[in-house]
Tab-separated table of C-alpha atoms in Angstrom:
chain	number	residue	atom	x	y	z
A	1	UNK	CA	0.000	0.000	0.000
A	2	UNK	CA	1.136	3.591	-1.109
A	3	UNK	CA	0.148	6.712	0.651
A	4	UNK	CA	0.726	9.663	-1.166
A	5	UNK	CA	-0.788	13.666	-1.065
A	6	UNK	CA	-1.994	14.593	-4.245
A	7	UNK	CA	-2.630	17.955	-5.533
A	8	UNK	CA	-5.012	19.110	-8.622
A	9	UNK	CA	-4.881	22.358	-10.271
A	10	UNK	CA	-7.664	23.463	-11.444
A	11	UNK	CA	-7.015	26.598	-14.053
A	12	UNK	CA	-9.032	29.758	-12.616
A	13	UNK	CA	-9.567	31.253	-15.681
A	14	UNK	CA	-11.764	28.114	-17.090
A	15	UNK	CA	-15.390	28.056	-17.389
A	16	UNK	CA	-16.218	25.590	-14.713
A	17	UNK	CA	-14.199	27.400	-12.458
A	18	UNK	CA	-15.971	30.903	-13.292
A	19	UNK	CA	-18.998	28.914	-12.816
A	20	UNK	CA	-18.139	27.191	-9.225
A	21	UNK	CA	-17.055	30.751	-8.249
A	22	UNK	CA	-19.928	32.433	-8.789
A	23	UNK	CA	-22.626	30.112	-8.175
A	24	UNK	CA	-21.538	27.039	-6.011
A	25	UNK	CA	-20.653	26.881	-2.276
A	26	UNK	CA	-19.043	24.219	0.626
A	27	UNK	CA	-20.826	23.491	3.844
A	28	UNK	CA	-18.757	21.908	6.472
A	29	UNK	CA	-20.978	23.613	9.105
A	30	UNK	CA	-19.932	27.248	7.775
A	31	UNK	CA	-21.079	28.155	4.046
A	32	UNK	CA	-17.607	28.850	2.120
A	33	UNK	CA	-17.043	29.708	-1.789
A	34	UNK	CA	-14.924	29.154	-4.607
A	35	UNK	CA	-12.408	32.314	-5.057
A	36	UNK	CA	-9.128	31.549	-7.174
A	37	UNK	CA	-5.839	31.702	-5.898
A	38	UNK	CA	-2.626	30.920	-7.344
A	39	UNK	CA	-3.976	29.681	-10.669
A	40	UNK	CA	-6.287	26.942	-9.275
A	41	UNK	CA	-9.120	27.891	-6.486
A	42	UNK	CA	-9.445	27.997	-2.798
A	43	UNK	CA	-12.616	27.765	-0.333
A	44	UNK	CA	-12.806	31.018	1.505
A	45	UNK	CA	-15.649	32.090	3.927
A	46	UNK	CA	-18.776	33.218	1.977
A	47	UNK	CA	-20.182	37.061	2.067
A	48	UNK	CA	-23.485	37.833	3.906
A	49	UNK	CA	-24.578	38.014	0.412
A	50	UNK	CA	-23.994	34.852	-1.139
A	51	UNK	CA	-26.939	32.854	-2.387
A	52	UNK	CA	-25.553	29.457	-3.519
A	53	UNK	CA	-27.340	27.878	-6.188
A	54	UNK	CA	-24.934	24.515	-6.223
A	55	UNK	CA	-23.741	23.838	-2.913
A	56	UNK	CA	-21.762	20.544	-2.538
A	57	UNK	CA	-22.131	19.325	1.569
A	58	UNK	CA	-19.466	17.653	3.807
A	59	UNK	CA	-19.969	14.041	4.755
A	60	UNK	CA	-20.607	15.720	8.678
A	61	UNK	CA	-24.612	16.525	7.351
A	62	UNK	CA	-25.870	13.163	5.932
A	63	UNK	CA	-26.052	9.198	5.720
A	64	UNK	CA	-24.579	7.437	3.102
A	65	UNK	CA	-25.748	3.898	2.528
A	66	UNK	CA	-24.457	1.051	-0.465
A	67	UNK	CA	-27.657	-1.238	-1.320
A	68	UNK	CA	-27.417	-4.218	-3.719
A	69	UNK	CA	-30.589	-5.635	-5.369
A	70	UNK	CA	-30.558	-9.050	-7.599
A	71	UNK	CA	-32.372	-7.703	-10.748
A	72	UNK	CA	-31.029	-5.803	-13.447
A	73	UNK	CA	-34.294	-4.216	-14.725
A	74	UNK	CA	-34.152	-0.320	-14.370
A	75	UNK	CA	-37.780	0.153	-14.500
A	76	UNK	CA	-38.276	-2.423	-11.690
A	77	UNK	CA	-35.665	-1.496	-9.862
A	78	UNK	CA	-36.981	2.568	-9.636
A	79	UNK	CA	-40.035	0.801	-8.403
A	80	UNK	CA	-38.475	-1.386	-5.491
A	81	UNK	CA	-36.155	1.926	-4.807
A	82	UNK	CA	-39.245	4.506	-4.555
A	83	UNK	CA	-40.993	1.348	-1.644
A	84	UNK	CA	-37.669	0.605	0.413
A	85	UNK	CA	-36.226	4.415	0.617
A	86	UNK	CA	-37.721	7.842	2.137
A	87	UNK	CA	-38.812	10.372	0.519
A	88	UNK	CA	-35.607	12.264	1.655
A	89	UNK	CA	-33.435	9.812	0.363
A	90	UNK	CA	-31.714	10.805	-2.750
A	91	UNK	CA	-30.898	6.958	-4.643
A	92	UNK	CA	-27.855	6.645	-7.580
A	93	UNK	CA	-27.916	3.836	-9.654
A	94	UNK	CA	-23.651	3.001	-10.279
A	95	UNK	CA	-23.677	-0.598	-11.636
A	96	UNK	CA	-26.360	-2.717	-13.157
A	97	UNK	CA	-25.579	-6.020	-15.001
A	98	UNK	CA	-25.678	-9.999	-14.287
A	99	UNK	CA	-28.625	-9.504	-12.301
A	100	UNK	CA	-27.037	-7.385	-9.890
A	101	UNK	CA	-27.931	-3.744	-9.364
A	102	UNK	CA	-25.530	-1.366	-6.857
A	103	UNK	CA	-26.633	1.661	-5.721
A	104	UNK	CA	-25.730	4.127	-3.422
A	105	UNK	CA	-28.142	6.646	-1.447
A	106	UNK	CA	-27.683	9.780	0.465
A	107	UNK	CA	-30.161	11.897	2.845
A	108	UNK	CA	-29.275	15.325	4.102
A	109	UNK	CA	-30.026	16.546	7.548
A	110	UNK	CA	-33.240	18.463	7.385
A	111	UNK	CA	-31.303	21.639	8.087
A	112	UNK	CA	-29.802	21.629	4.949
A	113	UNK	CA	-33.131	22.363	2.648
A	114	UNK	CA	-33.798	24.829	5.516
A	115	UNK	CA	-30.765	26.503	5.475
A	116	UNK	CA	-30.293	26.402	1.512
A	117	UNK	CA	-33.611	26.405	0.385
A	118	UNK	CA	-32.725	28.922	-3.407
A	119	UNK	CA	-30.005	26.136	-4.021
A	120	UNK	CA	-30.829	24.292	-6.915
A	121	UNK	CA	-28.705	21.211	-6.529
A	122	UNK	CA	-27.400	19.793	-3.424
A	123	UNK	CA	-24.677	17.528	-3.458
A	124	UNK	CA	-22.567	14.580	-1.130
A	125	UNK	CA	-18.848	15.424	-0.850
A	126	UNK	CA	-18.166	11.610	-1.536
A	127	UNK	CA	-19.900	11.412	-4.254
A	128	UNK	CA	-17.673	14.030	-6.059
A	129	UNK	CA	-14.356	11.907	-4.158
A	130	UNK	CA	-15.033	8.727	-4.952
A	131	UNK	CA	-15.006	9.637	-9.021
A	132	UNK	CA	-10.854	9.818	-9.043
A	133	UNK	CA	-11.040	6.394	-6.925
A	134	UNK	CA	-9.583	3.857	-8.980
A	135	UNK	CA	-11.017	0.181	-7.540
A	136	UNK	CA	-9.989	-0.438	-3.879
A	137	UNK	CA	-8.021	3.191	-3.835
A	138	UNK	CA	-8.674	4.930	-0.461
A	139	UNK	CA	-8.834	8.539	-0.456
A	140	UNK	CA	-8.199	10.573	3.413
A	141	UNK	CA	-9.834	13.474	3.316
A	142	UNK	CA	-8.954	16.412	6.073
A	143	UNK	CA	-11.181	18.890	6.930
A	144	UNK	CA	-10.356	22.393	8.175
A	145	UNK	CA	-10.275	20.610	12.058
A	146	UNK	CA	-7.730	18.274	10.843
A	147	UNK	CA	-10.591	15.565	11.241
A	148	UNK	CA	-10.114	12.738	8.636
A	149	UNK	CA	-13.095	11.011	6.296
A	150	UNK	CA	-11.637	7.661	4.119
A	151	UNK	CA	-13.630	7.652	0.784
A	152	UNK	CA	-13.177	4.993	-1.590
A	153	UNK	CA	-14.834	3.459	-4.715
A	154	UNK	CA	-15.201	-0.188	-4.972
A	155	UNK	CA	-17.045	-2.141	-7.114
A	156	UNK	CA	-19.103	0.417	-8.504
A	157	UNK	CA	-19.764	1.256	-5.097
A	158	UNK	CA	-19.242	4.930	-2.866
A	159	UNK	CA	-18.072	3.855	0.659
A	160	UNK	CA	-16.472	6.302	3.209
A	161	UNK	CA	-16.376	7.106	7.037
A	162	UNK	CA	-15.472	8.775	9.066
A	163	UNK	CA	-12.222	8.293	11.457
A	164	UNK	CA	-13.506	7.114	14.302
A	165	UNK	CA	-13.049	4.431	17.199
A	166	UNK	CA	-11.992	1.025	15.331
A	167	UNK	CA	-11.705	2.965	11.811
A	168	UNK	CA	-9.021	4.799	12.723
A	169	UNK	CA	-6.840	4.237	9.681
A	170	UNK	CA	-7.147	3.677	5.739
A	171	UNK	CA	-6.683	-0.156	6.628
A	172	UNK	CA	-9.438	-0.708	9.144
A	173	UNK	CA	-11.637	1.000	6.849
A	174	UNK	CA	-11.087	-1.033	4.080
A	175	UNK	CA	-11.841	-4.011	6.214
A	176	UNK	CA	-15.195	-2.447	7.688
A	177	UNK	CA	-15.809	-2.092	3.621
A	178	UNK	CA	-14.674	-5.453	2.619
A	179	UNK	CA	-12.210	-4.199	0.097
A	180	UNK	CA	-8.310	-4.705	-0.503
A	181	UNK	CA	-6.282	-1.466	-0.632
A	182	UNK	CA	-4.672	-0.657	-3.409
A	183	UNK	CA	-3.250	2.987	-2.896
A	184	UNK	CA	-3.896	6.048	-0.266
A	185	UNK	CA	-4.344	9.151	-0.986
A	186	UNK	CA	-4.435	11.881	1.537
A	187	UNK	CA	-6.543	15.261	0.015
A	188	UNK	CA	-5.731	17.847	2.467
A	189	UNK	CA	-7.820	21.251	3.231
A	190	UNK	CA	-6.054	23.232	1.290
A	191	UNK	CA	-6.278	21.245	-1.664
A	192	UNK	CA	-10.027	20.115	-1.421
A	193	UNK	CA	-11.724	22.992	-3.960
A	194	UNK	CA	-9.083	21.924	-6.581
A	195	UNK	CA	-10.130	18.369	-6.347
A	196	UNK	CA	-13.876	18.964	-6.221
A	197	UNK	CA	-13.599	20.928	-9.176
A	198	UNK	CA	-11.937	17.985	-11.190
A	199	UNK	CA	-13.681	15.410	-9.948
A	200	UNK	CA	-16.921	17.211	-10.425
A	201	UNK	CA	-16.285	17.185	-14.433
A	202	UNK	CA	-16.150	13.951	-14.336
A	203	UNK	CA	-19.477	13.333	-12.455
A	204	UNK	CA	-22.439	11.963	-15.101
A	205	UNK	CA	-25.016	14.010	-15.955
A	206	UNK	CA	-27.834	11.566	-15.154
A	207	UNK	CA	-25.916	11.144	-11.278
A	208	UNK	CA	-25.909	15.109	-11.048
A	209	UNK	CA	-29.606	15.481	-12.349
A	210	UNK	CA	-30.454	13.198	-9.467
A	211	UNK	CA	-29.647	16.109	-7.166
A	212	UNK	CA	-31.708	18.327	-8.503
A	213	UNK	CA	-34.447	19.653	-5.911
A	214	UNK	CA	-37.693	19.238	-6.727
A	215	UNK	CA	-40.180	22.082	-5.489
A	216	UNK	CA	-42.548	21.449	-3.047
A	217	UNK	CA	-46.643	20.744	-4.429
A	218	UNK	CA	-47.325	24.551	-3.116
A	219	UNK	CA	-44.642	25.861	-4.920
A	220	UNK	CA	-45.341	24.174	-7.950
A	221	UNK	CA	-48.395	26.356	-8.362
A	222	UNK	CA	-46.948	29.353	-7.836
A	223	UNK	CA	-43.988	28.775	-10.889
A	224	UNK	CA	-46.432	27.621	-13.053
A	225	UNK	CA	-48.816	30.961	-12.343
A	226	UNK	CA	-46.120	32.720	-13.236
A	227	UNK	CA	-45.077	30.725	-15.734
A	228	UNK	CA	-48.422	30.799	-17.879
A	229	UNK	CA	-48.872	34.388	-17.354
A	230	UNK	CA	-45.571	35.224	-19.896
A	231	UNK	CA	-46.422	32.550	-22.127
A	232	UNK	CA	-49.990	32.907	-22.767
A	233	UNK	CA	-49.042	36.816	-23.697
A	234	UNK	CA	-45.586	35.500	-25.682
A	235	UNK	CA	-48.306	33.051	-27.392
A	236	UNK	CA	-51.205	35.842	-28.369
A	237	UNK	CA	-48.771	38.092	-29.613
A	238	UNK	CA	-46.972	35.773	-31.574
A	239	UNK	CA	-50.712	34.725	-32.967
A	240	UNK	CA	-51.340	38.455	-33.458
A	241	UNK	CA	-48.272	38.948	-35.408
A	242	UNK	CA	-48.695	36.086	-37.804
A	243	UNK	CA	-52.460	36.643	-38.564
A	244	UNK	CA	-51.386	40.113	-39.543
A	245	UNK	CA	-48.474	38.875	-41.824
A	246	UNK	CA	-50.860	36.499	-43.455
A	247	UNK	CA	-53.746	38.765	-43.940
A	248	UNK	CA	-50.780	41.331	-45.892
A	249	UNK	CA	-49.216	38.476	-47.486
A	250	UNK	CA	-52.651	37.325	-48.830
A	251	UNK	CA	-53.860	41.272	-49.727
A	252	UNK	CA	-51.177	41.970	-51.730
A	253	UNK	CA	-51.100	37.890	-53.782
A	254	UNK	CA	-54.763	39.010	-54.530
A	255	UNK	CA	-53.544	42.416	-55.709
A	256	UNK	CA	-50.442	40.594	-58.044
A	257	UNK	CA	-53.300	38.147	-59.064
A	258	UNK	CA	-55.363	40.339	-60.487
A	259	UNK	CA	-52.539	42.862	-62.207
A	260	UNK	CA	-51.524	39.639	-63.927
A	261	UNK	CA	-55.147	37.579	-64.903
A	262	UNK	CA	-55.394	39.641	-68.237
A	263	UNK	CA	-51.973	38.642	-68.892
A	264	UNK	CA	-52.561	35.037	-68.280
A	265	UNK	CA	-55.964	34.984	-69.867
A	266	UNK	CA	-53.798	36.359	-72.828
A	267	UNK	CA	-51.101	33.486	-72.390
A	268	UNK	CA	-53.954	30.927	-72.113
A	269	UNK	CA	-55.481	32.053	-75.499
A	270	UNK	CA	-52.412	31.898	-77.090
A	271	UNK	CA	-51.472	28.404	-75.897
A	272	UNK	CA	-55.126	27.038	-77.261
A	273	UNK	CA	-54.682	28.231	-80.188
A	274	UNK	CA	-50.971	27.234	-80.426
A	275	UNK	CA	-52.475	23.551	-79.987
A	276	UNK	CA	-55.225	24.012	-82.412
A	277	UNK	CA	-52.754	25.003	-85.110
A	278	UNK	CA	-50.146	22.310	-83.968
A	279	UNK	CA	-52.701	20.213	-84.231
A	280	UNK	CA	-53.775	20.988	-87.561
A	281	UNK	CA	-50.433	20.800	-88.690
A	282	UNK	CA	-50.191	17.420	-87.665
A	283	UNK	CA	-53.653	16.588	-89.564
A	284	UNK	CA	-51.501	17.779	-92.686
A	285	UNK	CA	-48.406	15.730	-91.932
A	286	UNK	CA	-50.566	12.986	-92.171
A	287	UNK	CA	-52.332	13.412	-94.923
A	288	UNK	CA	-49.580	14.396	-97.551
A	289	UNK	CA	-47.689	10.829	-96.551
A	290	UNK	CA	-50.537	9.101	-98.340
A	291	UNK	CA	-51.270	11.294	-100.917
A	292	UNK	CA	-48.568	10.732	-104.633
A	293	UNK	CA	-46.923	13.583	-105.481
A	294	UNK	CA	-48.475	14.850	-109.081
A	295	UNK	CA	-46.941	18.068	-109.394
A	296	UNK	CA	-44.134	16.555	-111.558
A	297	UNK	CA	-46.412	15.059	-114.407
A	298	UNK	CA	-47.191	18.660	-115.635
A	299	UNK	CA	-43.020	19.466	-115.925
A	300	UNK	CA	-43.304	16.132	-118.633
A	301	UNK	CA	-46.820	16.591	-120.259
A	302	UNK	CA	-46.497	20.440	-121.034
A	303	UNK	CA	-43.301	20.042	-123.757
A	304	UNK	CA	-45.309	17.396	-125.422
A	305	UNK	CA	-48.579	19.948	-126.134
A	306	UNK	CA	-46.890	20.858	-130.025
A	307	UNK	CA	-46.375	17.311	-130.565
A	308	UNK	CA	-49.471	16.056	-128.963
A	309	UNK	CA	-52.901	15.785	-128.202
A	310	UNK	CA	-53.870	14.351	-124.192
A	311	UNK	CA	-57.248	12.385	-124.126
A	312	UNK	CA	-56.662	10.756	-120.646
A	313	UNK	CA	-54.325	10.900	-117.922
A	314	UNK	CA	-54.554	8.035	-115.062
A	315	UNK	CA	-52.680	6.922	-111.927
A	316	UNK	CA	-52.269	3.280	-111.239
A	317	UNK	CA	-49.592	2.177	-108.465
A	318	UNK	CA	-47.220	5.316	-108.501
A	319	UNK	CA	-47.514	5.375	-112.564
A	320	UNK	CA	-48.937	7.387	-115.004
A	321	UNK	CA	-50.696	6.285	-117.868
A	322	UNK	CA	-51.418	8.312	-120.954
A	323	UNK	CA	-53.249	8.475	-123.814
A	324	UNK	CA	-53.571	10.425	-126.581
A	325	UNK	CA	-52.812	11.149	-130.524
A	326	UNK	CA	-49.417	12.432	-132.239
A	327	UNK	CA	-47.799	12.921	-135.329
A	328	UNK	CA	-44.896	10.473	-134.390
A	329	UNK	CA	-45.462	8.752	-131.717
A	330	UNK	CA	-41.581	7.648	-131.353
A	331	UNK	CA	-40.484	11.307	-131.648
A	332	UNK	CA	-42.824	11.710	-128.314
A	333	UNK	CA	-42.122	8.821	-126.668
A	334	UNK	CA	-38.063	9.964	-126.795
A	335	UNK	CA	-39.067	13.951	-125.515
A	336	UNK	CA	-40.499	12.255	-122.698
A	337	UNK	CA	-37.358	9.732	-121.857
A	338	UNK	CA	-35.151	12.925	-122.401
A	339	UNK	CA	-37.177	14.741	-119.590
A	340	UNK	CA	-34.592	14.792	-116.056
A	341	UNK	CA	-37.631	13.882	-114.299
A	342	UNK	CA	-38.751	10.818	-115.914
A	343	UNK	CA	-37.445	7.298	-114.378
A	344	UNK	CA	-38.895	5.150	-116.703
A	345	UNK	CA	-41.056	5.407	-120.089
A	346	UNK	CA	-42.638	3.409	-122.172
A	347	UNK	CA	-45.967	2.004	-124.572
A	348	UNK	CA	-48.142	0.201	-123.074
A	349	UNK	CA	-50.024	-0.622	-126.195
A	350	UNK	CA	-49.043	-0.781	-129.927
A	351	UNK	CA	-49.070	2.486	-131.757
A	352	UNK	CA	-52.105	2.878	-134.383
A	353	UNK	CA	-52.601	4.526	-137.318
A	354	UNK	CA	-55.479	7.000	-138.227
A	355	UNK	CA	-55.859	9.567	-140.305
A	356	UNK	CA	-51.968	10.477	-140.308
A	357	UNK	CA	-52.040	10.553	-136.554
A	358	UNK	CA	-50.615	7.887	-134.084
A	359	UNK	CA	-52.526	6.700	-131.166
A	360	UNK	CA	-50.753	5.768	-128.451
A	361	UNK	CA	-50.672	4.482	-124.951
A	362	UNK	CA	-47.957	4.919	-122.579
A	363	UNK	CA	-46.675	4.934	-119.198
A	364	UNK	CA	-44.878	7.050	-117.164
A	365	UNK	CA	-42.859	6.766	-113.790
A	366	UNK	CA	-41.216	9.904	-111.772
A	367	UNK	CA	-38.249	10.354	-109.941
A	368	UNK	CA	-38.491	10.582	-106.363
A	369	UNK	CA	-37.006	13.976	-106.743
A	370	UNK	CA	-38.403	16.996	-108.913
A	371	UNK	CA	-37.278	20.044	-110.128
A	372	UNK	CA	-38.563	22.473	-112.583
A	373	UNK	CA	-36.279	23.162	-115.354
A	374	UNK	CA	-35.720	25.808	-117.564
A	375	UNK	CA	-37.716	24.160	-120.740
A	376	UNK	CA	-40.614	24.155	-118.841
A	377	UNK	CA	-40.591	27.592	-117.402
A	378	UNK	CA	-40.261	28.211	-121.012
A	379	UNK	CA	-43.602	26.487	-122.225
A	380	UNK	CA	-45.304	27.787	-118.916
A	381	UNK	CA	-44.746	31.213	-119.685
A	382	UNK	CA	-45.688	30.756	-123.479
C-alpha cells in the first residue's frame, strides 16, 4: 500500500471554475465559496450576500448507505427503490448487469433544505471523491479541524467514514468495507476545492440530475402561475403577429393576381390556339404521306402539247398512264425519256394509225425527286 498527497490544479480562468465561483458553495458547518488563488481555487468564507445555487455538503450533514438488489431491470428497480427508501433519500444507480444492481443513497439533515432552500442542486462530498477512486483506492480526506473522512470506490460502489473508534486508519476502513487497498491518498484542506472541481467534471449528468431539488406541491403552483402568465401573452402576440403577416401576405397575392389575370388569360389564349394550329399541322403531316406527289407530271406533259394531243391521264400504283394522238409517236415517246424527271417510259399498247395521226398508250414513272427546269418555265410562260 502507497500513501501519497496529491494535488489538482484546477485553471481559474476556465469556465467551470468561473462557474463554481460564482454560483456554487461548501458546507462543512460554515457556508464557504470558490475564489481563485494561485492559478487553481481555494474555499474562503462566503459574504453575507452569497446565495448558492450549487452547494456541494461535507460528509458531517448526511447518511450514506451502499444497497445491492438481484435484478437488473431499471424500471423495476426505480419501483423497489421509490418502496424501500424515504422520501428524503436521494438513490444513484452506479452498476447494473448480471442480475445485480448497486446503488448508493444519500439523505441530508433536514437543516440543509432549511438553510439552503434557493439552491438548486445539493450535493454529497463523496460522491464528487469517490469519481478519481480507482477500484480499492482509499482517499483521506482532512477537513479544516484536521478531522479525517476515508472515501473509496469499490465495485461500482461509494463507501467512506469517518475516522472514528476502530476505523481509525485507511486499513481498518477497508476491512469495515470489505475491500483490498490498493493505494492512499491523503486530500488535504487546502487542496479540497481543486479536487472537487476535477472530480466534479467527471461526475455523469444523469448522477448530477439526481440532485436536482424538486419544489414542493405549493410551490409548484406558484412557478407555473407565473409561468403561464408570460407565455400565454408570448403566445397571443406571436398569434397576433402572424395573422397580420398572413392577412398582408394574402392582400397583396390578390392584388399581383389580379394585375396579372389579363396577362394570363392572354397566355392561355395563345397556348389554345398554339395547340389548335399544332394540331392541324399534324392533320396535314398525315395526310400528304398518303397522298402521290403529281406536281411533276405537268413538268413532262407540257413540252409534249406541239407534238401532242392528251385524251386521258390516269394513276395506277405510282404510274402514269397516258393516252392520246401524235404525229410520231416515237419522236414523243423519246421527248419524254429525255425529260430529267422521268425514271422510266414506255408504250403500253401498240401504236395505231389514223388519219396520219398515231394513237398511243404509254406509261410514265417519276423520280423521287423533282425540279422544274428551264424548258418548262419556257412552255409555262408561253
Amino acid at each position: 500500500m502507497t500513501v501519497e498527497n496529491q494535488e489538482i490544479i484546477i485553471k481559474s480562468n476556465s469556465i467551470l471554475a468561473k462557474f463554481l465561483c460564482k454560483y456554487a458553495g461548501y458546507f462543512d458547518g460554515e457556508l464557504y465559496q470558490f475564489s481563485p488563488n494561485n492559478g487553481g481555487l481555494n474555499l474562503v468564507k462566503a459574504k453575507a450576500d452569497f446565495k448558492a445555487k450549487f452547494v456541494i455538503v461535507s460528509a458531517d450533514f448526511y447518511k450514506e448507505k451502499q444497497l445491492c438488489f438481484p435484478l437488473d431491470n431499471r424500471k423495476e428497480l426505480n419501483k423497489l427503490l421509490k418502496l424501500q427508501l424515504s422520501k428524503q433519500e436521494i438513490a444513484v444507480i452506479q452498476k447494473q448487469g448480471d442480475n445485480q444492481s448497486q446503488v448508493n443513497s444519500w439523505q441530508f439533515n433536514s437543516t440543509i433544505s432549511e438553510l439552503f432552500p434557493e439552491a438548486l442542486i445539493i450535493l454529497p462530498e463523496t460522491l464528487l471523491i469517490a469519481q478519481s477512486c480507482d477500484n480499492g483506492d482509499i482517499v483521506t480526506v482532512v477537513n479544516k479541524k484536521n478531522q479525517e473522512t476515508f472515501v473509496t470506490a469499490f465495485d461500482g460502489l461509494v463507501h467512506s467514514a469517518k475516522c472514528f473508534g476502530l476505523i481509525n486508519n485507511a486499513k481498518n476502513f477497508a476491512m469495515s468495507a470489505g475491500i483490498a487497498v490498493q493505494k492512499q491518498v491523503t486530500l488535504p484542506y487546502q487542496d479540497k476545492a481543486n479536487r472537487l472541481a476535477a472530480n466534479l467534471s467527471k461526475l455523469a449528468i444523469n448522477k448530477t440530475l439526481a440532485f436536482v431539488r424538486k419544489p414542493e406541491p405549493k410551490n409548484i403552483k406558484v412557478i407555473a402561475l407565473q409561468l403561464i402568465a408570460p407565455s400565454l401573452a408570448i403566445i397571443s402576440l406571436y398569434l397576433i403577429l402572424t395573422s397580420a403577416y398572413l392577412f398582408t401576405k394574402s392582400t397583396w397575392l390578390e392584388s399581383e393576381l389580379t394585375q396579372q389575370s389579363d396577362e394570363v388569360t392572354e397566355l392561355l389564349s395563345l397556348q389554345s390556339q398554339l395547340d389548335d394550329q399544332f394540331e392541324y399541322y399534324q392533320q396535314l403531316v398525315l395526310f400528304w404521306q398518303d397522298k402521290q406527289n403529281t406536281a411533276g407530271l405537268w413538268q413532262i406533259i407540257a413540252p409534249t402539247f406541239k407534238l401532242s394531243t392528251i385524251r386521258t391521264v390516269q394513276l395506277k400504283e405510282k404510274r402514269f398512264f397516258i393516252r392520246g394522238r401524235t404525229p410520231n409517236a416515237s419522236e414523243l415517246l423519246e421527248t419524254i425519256a429525255q425529260n430529267p424527271n422521268v425514271a422510266h417510259t414506255k408504250f403500253e399498247a401498240p401504236v395505231r394509225k389514223d388519219r396520219n395521226q398515231d394513237s398511243f398508250y404509254l406509261s410514265i414513272q417519276l423520280k423521287d425527286t423533282l425540279f422544274l427546269h428551264k424548258e418548262v418555265e419556257e412552255t409555262t410562260s408561253e
